[in-house]
């Protein structure tokens, strides 16, 4: 009877030992799994930190905004420079046109048109006038003046030089036969009488 009890006890001890071994193995496996999970989480955190360090969206956004602002400023400056250059060319062309055009007044009275032009430094022999019922053309040959000194820089030049033509469009029908021209005190004056309406009898047929 004693032997049987010992055998049973030994069997129980062996079974308990096996259960403990299995339980310990399970615990070890769980610990290993937890360790693996912790290592993966740590790796993910390190990867995220590395990405954040490598690419900062705020820095990128500020840089993009600065680049866009710089490009816009450059475009604006280029446009303004182009417009200024065009304006300078236009002003130069206008000044060149005006430089060789004497001042002219055109006056309209009930009975006539009067044209006055300032023509300094010329004689009446230097003036030629042609006209029709629509326009008057005055051709004037001013004395040529040039600067002999090559070092001179012309800042402004408005006086007429050489041959120039003035065109005046007539705003009313004039009588070409009665046009009169005078040249006194370097002022050319043209008087163009308007055509007067005439009454005629109309025969009824």
Short mmCIF file of C-alpha atoms in Angstrom, two decimals:
data_model
loop_
_atom_site.label_atom_id
_atom_site.label_comp_id
_atom_site.label_asym_id
_atom_site.label_seq_id
_atom_site.Cartn_x
_atom_site.Cartn_y
_atom_site.Cartn_z
CA UNK A 1 0.00 0.00 0.00
CA UNK A 2 2.86 2.34 0.78
CA UNK A 3 4.53 1.63 -2.53
CA UNK A 4 1.34 2.45 -4.43
CA UNK A 5 1.04 5.77 -2.67
CA UNK A 6 4.61 6.65 -3.52
CA UNK A 7 4.07 5.81 -7.14
CA UNK A 8 0.96 8.00 -7.23
CA UNK A 9 2.81 10.79 -5.56
CA UNK A 10 5.70 10.51 -7.99
CA UNK A 11 3.28 10.59 -10.90
CA UNK A 12 1.60 13.69 -9.47
CA UNK A 13 4.99 15.33 -9.04
CA UNK A 14 5.95 14.52 -12.59
CA UNK A 15 2.63 15.82 -13.91
CA UNK A 16 3.03 18.99 -11.85
CA UNK A 17 6.56 19.45 -13.14
CA UNK A 18 5.40 19.08 -16.74
CA UNK A 19 2.59 21.57 -16.21
CA UNK A 20 5.01 24.01 -14.65
CA UNK A 21 7.40 23.59 -17.58
CA UNK A 22 4.58 24.19 -20.08
CA UNK A 23 3.43 27.21 -18.09
CA UNK A 24 6.95 28.61 -17.98
CA UNK A 25 7.31 28.08 -21.73
CA UNK A 26 4.06 29.99 -22.29
CA UNK A 27 5.29 32.81 -20.09
CA UNK A 28 8.60 32.91 -21.95
CA UNK A 29 6.78 33.00 -25.30
CA UNK A 30 4.57 35.85 -24.09
CA UNK A 31 7.60 37.74 -22.90
CA UNK A 32 9.29 37.21 -26.25
CA UNK A 33 6.17 38.42 -28.08
CA UNK A 34 5.95 41.50 -25.85
CA UNK A 35 9.62 42.21 -26.46
CA UNK A 36 9.16 41.91 -30.22
CA UNK A 37 6.16 44.23 -30.09
CA UNK A 38 8.06 46.76 -28.00
CA UNK A 39 10.99 46.62 -30.41
CA UNK A 40 8.66 47.16 -33.39
CA UNK A 41 6.97 50.10 -31.68
CA UNK A 42 10.36 51.57 -30.84
CA UNK A 43 11.48 51.10 -34.44
CA UNK A 44 8.30 52.81 -35.70
CA UNK A 45 8.83 55.73 -33.32
CA UNK A 46 12.44 56.10 -34.42
CA UNK A 47 11.38 55.96 -38.08
CA UNK A 48 8.72 58.62 -37.48
CA UNK A 49 11.20 60.86 -35.68
CA UNK A 50 13.72 60.37 -38.49
CA UNK A 51 11.05 61.34 -41.06
CA UNK A 52 10.09 64.40 -39.05
CA UNK A 53 13.73 65.38 -38.81
CA UNK A 54 14.29 64.80 -42.53
CA UNK A 55 11.19 66.71 -43.72
CA UNK A 56 9.76 69.62 -41.80
CA UNK A 57 6.53 70.74 -43.45
CA UNK A 58 6.64 74.15 -41.81
CA UNK A 59 10.10 74.84 -43.18
CA UNK A 60 9.04 73.60 -46.61
CA UNK A 61 5.91 75.76 -46.58
CA UNK A 62 7.87 78.88 -45.64
CA UNK A 63 10.45 78.18 -48.33
CA UNK A 64 7.73 77.70 -50.95
CA UNK A 65 6.07 80.95 -49.89
CA UNK A 66 9.41 82.81 -50.08
CA UNK A 67 10.11 81.36 -53.54
CA UNK A 68 6.65 82.36 -54.79
CA UNK A 69 7.05 85.87 -53.38
CA UNK A 70 10.46 86.24 -55.01
CA UNK A 71 9.12 85.05 -58.38
CA UNK A 72 6.18 87.47 -58.17
CA UNK A 73 8.46 90.40 -57.31
CA UNK A 74 10.79 89.53 -60.19
CA UNK A 75 7.86 89.31 -62.63
CA UNK A 76 6.50 92.65 -61.42
CA UNK A 77 9.90 94.32 -61.74
CA UNK A 78 10.36 92.90 -65.25
CA UNK A 79 6.94 94.21 -66.32
CA UNK A 80 7.62 97.65 -64.85
CA UNK A 81 11.04 97.81 -66.54
CA UNK A 82 9.46 96.89 -69.89
CA UNK A 83 6.70 99.48 -69.48
CA UNK A 84 9.23 102.15 -68.52
CA UNK A 85 11.37 101.34 -71.55
CA UNK A 86 8.30 101.51 -73.82
CA UNK A 87 7.23 104.79 -72.22
CA UNK A 88 10.71 106.24 -72.70
CA UNK A 89 10.67 105.22 -76.38
CA UNK A 90 7.21 106.72 -76.82
CA UNK A 91 8.23 109.98 -75.14
CA UNK A 92 11.34 110.16 -77.28
CA UNK A 93 9.29 109.68 -80.44
CA UNK A 94 6.80 112.37 -79.39
CA UNK A 95 9.60 114.76 -78.50
CA UNK A 96 11.28 114.17 -81.86
CA UNK A 97 7.98 114.85 -83.60
CA UNK A 98 7.34 118.00 -81.61
CA UNK A 99 10.92 119.19 -81.94
CA UNK A 100 10.48 119.89 -85.63
CA UNK A 101 6.89 121.16 -85.52
CA UNK A 102 6.33 124.88 -84.93
CA UNK A 103 3.31 125.89 -82.82
CA UNK A 104 0.11 126.51 -84.78
CA UNK A 105 -3.24 128.07 -83.83
CA UNK A 106 -6.46 127.39 -85.75
CA UNK A 107 -9.36 129.76 -85.07
CA UNK A 108 -12.88 129.57 -86.46
CA UNK A 109 -15.01 132.69 -86.83
CA UNK A 110 -18.52 132.93 -88.25
CA UNK A 111 -17.18 134.23 -91.56
CA UNK A 112 -13.70 132.68 -91.81
CA UNK A 113 -11.00 130.32 -90.55
CA UNK A 114 -7.71 131.78 -89.34
CA UNK A 115 -4.44 129.85 -89.11
CA UNK A 116 -1.42 131.30 -87.31
CA UNK A 117 2.03 129.70 -87.13
CA UNK A 118 5.18 130.91 -85.35
CA UNK A 119 8.07 130.56 -87.78
CA UNK A 120 11.24 132.07 -86.27
CA UNK A 121 14.56 132.35 -88.12
CA UNK A 122 13.00 132.09 -91.59
CA UNK A 123 12.04 134.45 -94.41
CA UNK A 124 8.91 134.29 -96.48
CA UNK A 125 11.01 132.79 -99.28
CA UNK A 126 11.49 129.74 -97.05
CA UNK A 127 7.72 129.16 -96.80
CA UNK A 128 5.57 127.24 -99.26
CA UNK A 129 1.78 126.86 -98.88
CA UNK A 130 -0.46 124.36 -100.66
CA UNK A 131 -4.11 123.67 -99.96
CA UNK A 132 -7.38 122.24 -101.14
CA UNK A 133 -10.91 122.31 -99.75
CA UNK A 134 -10.02 119.83 -96.98
CA UNK A 135 -6.50 120.57 -95.77
CA UNK A 136 -3.79 123.23 -95.73
CA UNK A 137 -0.16 122.15 -95.95
CA UNK A 138 2.58 124.55 -94.90
CA UNK A 139 6.15 123.65 -95.79
CA UNK A 140 8.93 125.55 -94.03
CA UNK A 141 12.69 125.25 -94.45
CA UNK A 142 14.38 126.19 -91.17
CA UNK A 143 18.12 126.85 -90.95
CA UNK A 144 20.14 123.73 -90.15
CA UNK A 145 21.90 123.86 -86.80
CA UNK A 146 24.28 121.20 -85.54
CA UNK A 147 26.57 121.06 -82.56
CA UNK A 148 30.20 120.97 -83.71
CA UNK A 149 31.47 119.86 -80.32
CA UNK A 150 31.37 116.05 -80.12
CA UNK A 151 31.49 116.15 -76.32
CA UNK A 152 28.16 117.99 -76.07
CA UNK A 153 25.18 116.13 -74.62
CA UNK A 154 21.78 117.35 -75.78
CA UNK A 155 19.41 117.44 -72.81
CA UNK A 156 16.48 119.05 -74.59
CA UNK A 157 15.98 120.17 -78.18
CA UNK A 158 12.72 121.75 -79.36
CA UNK A 159 13.75 124.33 -81.96
CA UNK A 160 12.94 123.46 -85.57
CA UNK A 161 15.71 122.49 -87.94
CA UNK A 162 15.67 121.76 -91.64
CA UNK A 163 12.62 121.06 -93.74
CA UNK A 164 9.32 120.50 -91.93
CA UNK A 165 5.68 120.27 -92.96
CA UNK A 166 2.54 121.32 -91.09
CA UNK A 167 -0.85 119.89 -92.01
CA UNK A 168 -4.07 121.62 -90.89
CA UNK A 169 -7.43 119.97 -91.52
CA UNK A 170 -10.17 122.45 -92.39
CA UNK A 171 -13.34 122.27 -90.32
CA UNK A 172 -15.45 124.21 -92.80
CA UNK A 173 -15.72 124.69 -96.56
CA UNK A 174 -13.66 127.69 -97.65
CA UNK A 175 -13.38 129.79 -100.76
CA UNK A 176 -9.93 129.02 -102.14
CA UNK A 177 -9.93 132.08 -104.43
CA UNK A 178 -10.14 134.54 -101.54
CA UNK A 179 -7.48 133.02 -99.21
CA UNK A 180 -4.96 135.60 -97.96
CA UNK A 181 -1.57 135.02 -96.31
CA UNK A 182 0.69 137.46 -94.46
CA UNK A 183 4.05 137.02 -92.73
CA UNK A 184 4.85 139.63 -90.11
CA UNK A 185 7.05 139.48 -87.01
CA UNK A 186 7.88 135.86 -87.79
CA UNK A 187 4.20 134.91 -87.65
CA UNK A 188 2.46 133.40 -90.67
CA UNK A 189 -1.26 134.21 -90.81
CA UNK A 190 -3.71 132.60 -93.21
CA UNK A 191 -7.27 133.90 -93.58
CA UNK A 192 -9.66 131.52 -95.27
CA UNK A 193 -13.18 132.91 -95.89
CA UNK A 194 -15.99 130.42 -95.61
CA UNK A 195 -18.13 129.63 -98.62
CA UNK A 196 -21.38 131.53 -98.30
CA UNK A 197 -24.59 129.75 -99.14
CA UNK A 198 -26.31 130.95 -102.27
CA UNK A 199 -29.99 130.88 -102.96
CA UNK A 200 -31.14 129.52 -106.30
CA UNK A 201 -34.52 129.24 -107.91
CA UNK A 202 -35.80 125.71 -108.44
CA UNK A 203 -38.09 125.17 -111.37
CA UNK A 204 -40.89 122.69 -110.95
CA UNK A 205 -41.45 120.44 -113.98
#
